[in-house]
Structure formats: structure tokens, C-alpha cells
PDB file of C-alpha atoms in Angstrom:
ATOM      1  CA  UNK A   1     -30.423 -86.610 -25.184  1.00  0.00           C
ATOM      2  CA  UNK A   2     -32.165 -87.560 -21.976  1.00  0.00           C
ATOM      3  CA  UNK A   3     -36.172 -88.555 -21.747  1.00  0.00           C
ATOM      4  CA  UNK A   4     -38.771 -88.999 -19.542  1.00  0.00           C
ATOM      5  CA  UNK A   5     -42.105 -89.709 -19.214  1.00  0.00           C
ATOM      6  CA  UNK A   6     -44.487 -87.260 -17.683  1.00  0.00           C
ATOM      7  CA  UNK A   7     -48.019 -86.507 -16.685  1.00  0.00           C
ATOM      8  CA  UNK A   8     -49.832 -83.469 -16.944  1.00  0.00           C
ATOM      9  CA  UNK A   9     -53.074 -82.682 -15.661  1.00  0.00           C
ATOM     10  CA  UNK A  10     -55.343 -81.403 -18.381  1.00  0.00           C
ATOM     11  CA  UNK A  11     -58.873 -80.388 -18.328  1.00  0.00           C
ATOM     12  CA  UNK A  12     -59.702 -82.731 -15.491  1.00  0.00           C
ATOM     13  CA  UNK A  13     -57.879 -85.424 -17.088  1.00  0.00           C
ATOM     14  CA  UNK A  14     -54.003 -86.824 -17.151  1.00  0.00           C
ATOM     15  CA  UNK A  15     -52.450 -86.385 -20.641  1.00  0.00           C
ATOM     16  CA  UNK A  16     -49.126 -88.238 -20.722  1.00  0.00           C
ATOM     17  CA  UNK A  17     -45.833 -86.679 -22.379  1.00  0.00           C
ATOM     18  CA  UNK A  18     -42.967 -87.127 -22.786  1.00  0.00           C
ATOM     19  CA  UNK A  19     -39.998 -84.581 -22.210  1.00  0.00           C
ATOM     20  CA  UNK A  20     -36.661 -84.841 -24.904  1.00  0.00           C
ATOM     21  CA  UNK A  21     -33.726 -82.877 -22.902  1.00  0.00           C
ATOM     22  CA  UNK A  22     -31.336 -82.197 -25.569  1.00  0.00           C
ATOM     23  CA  UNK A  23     -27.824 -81.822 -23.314  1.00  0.00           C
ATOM     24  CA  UNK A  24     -24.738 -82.304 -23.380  1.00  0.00           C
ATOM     25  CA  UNK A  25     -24.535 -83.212 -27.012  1.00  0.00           C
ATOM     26  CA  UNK A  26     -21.234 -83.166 -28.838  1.00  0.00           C
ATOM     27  CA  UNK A  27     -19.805 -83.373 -32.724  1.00  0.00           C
ATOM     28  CA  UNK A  28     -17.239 -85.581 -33.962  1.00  0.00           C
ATOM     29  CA  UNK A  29     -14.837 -83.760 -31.858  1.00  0.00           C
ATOM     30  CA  UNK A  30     -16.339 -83.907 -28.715  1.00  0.00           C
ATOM     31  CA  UNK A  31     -17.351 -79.991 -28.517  1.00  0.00           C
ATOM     32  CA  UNK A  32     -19.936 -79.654 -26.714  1.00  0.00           C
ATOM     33  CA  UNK A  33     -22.622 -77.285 -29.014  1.00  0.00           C
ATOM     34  CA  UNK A  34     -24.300 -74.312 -27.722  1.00  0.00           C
ATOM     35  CA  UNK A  35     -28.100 -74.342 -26.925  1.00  0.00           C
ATOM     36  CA  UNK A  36     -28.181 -71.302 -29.193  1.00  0.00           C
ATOM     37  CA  UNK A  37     -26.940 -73.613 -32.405  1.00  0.00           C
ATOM     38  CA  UNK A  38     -29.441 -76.025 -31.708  1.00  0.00           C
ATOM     39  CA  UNK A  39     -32.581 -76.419 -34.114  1.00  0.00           C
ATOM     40  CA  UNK A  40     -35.748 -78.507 -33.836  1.00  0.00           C
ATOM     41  CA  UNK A  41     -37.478 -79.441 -37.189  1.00  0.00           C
ATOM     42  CA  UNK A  42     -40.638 -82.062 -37.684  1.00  0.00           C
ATOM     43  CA  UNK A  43     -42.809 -83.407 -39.557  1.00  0.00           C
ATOM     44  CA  UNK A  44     -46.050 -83.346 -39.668  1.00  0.00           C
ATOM     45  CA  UNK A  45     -48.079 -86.232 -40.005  1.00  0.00           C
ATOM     46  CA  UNK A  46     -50.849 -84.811 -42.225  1.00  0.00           C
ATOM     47  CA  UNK A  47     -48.771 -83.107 -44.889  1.00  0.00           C
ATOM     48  CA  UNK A  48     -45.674 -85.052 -44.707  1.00  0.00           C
ATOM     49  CA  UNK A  49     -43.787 -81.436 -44.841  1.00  0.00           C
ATOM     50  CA  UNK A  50     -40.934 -80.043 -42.326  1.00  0.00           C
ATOM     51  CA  UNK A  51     -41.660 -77.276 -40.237  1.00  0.00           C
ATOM     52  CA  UNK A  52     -39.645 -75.585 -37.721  1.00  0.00           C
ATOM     53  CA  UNK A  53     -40.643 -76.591 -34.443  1.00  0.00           C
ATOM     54  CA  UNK A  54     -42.398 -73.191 -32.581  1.00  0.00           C
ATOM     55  CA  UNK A  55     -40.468 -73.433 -29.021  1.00  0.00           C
ATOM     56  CA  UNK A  56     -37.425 -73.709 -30.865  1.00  0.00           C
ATOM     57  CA  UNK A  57     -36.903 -70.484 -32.236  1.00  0.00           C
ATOM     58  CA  UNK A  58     -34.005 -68.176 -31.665  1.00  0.00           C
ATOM     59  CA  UNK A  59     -33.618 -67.637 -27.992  1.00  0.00           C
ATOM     60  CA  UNK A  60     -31.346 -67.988 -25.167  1.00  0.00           C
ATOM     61  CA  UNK A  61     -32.214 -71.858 -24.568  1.00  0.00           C
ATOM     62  CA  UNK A  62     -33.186 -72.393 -28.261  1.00  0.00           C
ATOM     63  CA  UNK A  63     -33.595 -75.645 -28.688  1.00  0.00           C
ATOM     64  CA  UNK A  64     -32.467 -77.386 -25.294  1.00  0.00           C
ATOM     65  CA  UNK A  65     -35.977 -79.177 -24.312  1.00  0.00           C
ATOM     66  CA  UNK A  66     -39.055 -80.121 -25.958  1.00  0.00           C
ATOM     67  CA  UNK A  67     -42.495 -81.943 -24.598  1.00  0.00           C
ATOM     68  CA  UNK A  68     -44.315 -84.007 -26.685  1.00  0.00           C
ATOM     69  CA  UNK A  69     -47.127 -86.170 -26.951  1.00  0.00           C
ATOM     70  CA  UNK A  70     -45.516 -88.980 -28.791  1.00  0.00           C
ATOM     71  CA  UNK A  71     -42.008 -89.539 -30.726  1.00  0.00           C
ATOM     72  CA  UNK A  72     -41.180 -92.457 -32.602  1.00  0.00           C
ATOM     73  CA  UNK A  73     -37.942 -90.911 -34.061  1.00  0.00           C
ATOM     74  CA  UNK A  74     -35.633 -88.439 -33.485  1.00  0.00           C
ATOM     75  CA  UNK A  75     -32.322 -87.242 -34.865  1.00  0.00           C
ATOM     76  CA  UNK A  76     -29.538 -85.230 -34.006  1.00  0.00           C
ATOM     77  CA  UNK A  77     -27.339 -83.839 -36.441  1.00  0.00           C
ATOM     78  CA  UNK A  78     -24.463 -81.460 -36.593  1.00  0.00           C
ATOM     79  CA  UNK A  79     -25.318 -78.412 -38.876  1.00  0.00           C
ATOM     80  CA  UNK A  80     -22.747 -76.210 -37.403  1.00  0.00           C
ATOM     81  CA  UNK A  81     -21.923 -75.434 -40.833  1.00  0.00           C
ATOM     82  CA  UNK A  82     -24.951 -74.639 -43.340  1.00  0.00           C
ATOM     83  CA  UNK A  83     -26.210 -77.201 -45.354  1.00  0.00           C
ATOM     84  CA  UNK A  84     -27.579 -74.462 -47.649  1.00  0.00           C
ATOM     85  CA  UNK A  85     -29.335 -75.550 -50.595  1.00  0.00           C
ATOM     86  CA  UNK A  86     -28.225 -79.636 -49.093  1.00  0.00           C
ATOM     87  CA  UNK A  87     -31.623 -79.149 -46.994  1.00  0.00           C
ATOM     88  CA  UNK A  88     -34.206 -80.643 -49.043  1.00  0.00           C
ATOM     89  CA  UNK A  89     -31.886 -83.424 -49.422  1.00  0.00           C
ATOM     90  CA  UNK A  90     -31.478 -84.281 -46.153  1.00  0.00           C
ATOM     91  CA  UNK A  91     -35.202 -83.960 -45.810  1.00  0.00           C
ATOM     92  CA  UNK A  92     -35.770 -86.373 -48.516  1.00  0.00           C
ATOM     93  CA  UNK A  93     -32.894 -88.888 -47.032  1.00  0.00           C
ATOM     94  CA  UNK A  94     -35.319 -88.712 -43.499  1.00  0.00           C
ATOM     95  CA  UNK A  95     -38.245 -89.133 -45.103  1.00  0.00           C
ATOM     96  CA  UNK A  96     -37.276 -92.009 -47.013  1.00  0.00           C
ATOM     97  CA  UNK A  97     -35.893 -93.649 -43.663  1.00  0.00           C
ATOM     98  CA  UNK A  98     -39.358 -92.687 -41.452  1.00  0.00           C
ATOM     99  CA  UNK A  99     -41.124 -94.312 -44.798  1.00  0.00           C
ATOM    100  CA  UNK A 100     -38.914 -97.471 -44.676  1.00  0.00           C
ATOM    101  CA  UNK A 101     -39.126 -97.525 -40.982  1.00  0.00           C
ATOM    102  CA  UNK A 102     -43.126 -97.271 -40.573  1.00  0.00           C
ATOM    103  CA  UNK A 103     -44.826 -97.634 -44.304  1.00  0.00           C
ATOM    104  CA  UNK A 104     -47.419 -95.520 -44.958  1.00  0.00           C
ATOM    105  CA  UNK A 105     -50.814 -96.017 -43.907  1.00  0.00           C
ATOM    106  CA  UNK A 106     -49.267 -98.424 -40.511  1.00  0.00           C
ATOM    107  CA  UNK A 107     -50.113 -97.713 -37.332  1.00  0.00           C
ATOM    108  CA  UNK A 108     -47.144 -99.236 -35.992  1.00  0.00           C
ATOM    109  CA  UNK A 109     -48.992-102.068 -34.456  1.00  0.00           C
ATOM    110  CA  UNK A 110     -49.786-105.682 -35.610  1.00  0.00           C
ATOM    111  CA  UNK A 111     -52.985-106.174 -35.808  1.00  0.00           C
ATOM    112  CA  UNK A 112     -53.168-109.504 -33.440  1.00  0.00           C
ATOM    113  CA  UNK A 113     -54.899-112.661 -34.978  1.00  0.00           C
ATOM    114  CA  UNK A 114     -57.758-113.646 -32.839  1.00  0.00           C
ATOM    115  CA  UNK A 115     -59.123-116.781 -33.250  1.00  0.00           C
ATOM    116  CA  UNK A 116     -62.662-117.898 -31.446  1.00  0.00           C
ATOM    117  CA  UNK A 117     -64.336-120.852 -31.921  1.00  0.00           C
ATOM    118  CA  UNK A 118     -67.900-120.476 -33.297  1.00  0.00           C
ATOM    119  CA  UNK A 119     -68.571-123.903 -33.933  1.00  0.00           C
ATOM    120  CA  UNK A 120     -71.309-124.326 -31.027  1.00  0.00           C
ATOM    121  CA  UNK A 121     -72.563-120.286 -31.040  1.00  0.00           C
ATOM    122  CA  UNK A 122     -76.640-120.574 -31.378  1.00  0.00           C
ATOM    123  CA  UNK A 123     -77.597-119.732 -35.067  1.00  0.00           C
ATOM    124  CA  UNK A 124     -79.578-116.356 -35.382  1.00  0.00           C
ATOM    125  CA  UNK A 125     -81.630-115.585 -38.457  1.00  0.00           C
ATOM    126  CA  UNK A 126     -82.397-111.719 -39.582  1.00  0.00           C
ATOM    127  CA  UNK A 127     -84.495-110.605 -42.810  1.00  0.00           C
ATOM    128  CA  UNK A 128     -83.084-108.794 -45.315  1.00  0.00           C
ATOM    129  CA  UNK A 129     -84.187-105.324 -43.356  1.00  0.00           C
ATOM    130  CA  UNK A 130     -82.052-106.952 -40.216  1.00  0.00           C
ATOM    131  CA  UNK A 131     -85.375-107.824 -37.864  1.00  0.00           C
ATOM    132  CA  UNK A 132     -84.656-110.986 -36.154  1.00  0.00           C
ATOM    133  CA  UNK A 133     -86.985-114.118 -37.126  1.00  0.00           C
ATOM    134  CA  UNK A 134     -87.431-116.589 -34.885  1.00  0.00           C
ATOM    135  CA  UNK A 135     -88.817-119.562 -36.792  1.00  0.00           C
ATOM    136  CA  UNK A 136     -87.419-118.601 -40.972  1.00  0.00           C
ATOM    137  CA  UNK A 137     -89.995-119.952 -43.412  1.00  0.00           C
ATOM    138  CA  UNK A 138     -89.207-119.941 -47.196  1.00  0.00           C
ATOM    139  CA  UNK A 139     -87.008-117.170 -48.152  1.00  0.00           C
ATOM    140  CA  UNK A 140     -83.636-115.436 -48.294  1.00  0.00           C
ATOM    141  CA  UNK A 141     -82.507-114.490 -44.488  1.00  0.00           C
ATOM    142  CA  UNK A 142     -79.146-113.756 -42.756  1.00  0.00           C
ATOM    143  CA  UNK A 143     -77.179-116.373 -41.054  1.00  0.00           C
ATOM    144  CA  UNK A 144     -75.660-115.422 -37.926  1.00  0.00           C
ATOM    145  CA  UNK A 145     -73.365-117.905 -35.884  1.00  0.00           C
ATOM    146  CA  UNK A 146     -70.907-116.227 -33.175  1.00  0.00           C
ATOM    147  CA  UNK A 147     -68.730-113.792 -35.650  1.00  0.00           C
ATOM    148  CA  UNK A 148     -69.361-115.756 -39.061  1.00  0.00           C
ATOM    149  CA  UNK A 149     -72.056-114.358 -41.077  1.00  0.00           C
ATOM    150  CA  UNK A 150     -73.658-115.691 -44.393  1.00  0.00           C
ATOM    151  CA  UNK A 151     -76.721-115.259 -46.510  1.00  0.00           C
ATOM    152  CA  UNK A 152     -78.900-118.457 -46.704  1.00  0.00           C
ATOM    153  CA  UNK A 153     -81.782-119.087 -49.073  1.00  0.00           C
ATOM    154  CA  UNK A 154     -84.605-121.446 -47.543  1.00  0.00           C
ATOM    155  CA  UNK A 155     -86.669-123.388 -49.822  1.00  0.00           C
TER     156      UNK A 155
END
């Protein structure tokens, strides 16, 4: 499988893709399989479910090149011989992998730790309707000091 990035100019603005050339590939054996064998499944993010992938249908390059907006994984697999009613096993083998390798509900990226100082950050004061008071008398208010914020009661 070969990859590379590309742009593509849509409505007035550049949507990076990135093209998955499936070539060349080979089973245990080293045959090489023919594009016509080749199938495309996913998964779709929203309902978790398999679906065959549209470009991929039965053609005379079925299967030999896809575009797509992102990929975190791919496999290939040789199903030269049917896997028959093995299929929703080997969907629920992939799904537990994709689950192990990004849990649900990450976004694949660690949230960095930012740290900031707001030791010296001027003190604001709001009311409880959020309308900055200059000078709080007696009361409840809103303390704000850089990013901490509290609730302070003034006597």
C-alpha cells in the first residue's frame, strides 16, 4: 500500500487528503491479488457499523485506490477464500483492536497541561448577574484573578 498526501481545491478553499494506493499486494505466497478481488470495508464513526466502501464496488479497478480525508487505521487481509458466516467475527476482532487502540470518546490527542501563573493578574469583581463592580461593598460578588475564579462574600 502506497500513500500520499494531497490537496484539493474545494469551494475556494484547500481540503487536504490523503490517497491509499492499494498495489502490488501479495498473500502468504507471494501472489500478487487481482484488483478485481480486492474489497474496501469501514467504519463509520457515528454508528460504529461496517459498510462497504461506495468506490469499491465491483468493477474493473475495484478496490485499487481510495481518497480520504483522514485514516488512522487500515488493514489488509486476504479473503481470497470466503469467510462466510466468520464475518461478524472478524468485525468484532477489529473493533475490539480500533477500541483498544483509541478508547472511546478520545480524540487521539493529549490534552496538553498548561500552566500560567495568576499570582499577580489584577482582581476583577462581577455581581451575581455578571456586571462588573468597581469598588464591591457588602455582598456576595465573583472573584476573578487571571483564569481562577471564586465566589467571595464581603461583610
Amino acid at each position: 500500500m502506497v500513500s500520499e498526501k494531497i490537496e484539493i481545491e474545494e469551494d475556494g478553499r484547500v481540503k487536504v487528503k490523503y490517497r491509499f494506493t492499494f498495489e502490488n499486494l501479495r498473500d502468504l505466497e507471494g501472489n500478487v491479488f487481482e484488483p478485481g478481488k480486492i474489497a474496501f470495508f469501514h467504519r463509520t464513526s457515528s454508528t460504529g457499523k461496517w459498510q462497504p466502501h461506495s468506490e469499491f464496488l465491483d468493477g474493473e479497478d475495484s478496490g485499487t485506490e481510495t481518497s480520504r480525508t483522514s485514516s488512522a487505521i487500515m488493514f489488509v487481509m486476504d479473503c481470497s477464500d470466503s469467510l462466510g458466516d466468520d464475518f461478524p467475527e472478524l468485525q468484532r476482532v477489529v473493533n475490539s483492536l480500533i477500541d483498544r487502540l483509541v478508547p472511546e470518546g478520545s480524540s487521539g490527542i493529549d490534552t496538553p497541561e498548561i500552566l500560567v501563573d495568576d499570582s499577580d493578574a489584577p482582581v476583577e469583581y462581577y455581581n451575581l448577574q455578571g456586571i462588573k463592580v468597581a469598588n464591591p461593598g457588602p455582598g456576595i460578588y465573583i472573584r476573578r484573578q487571571g483564569r481562577n475564579v471564586s465566589k467571595i462574600l464581603i461583610q
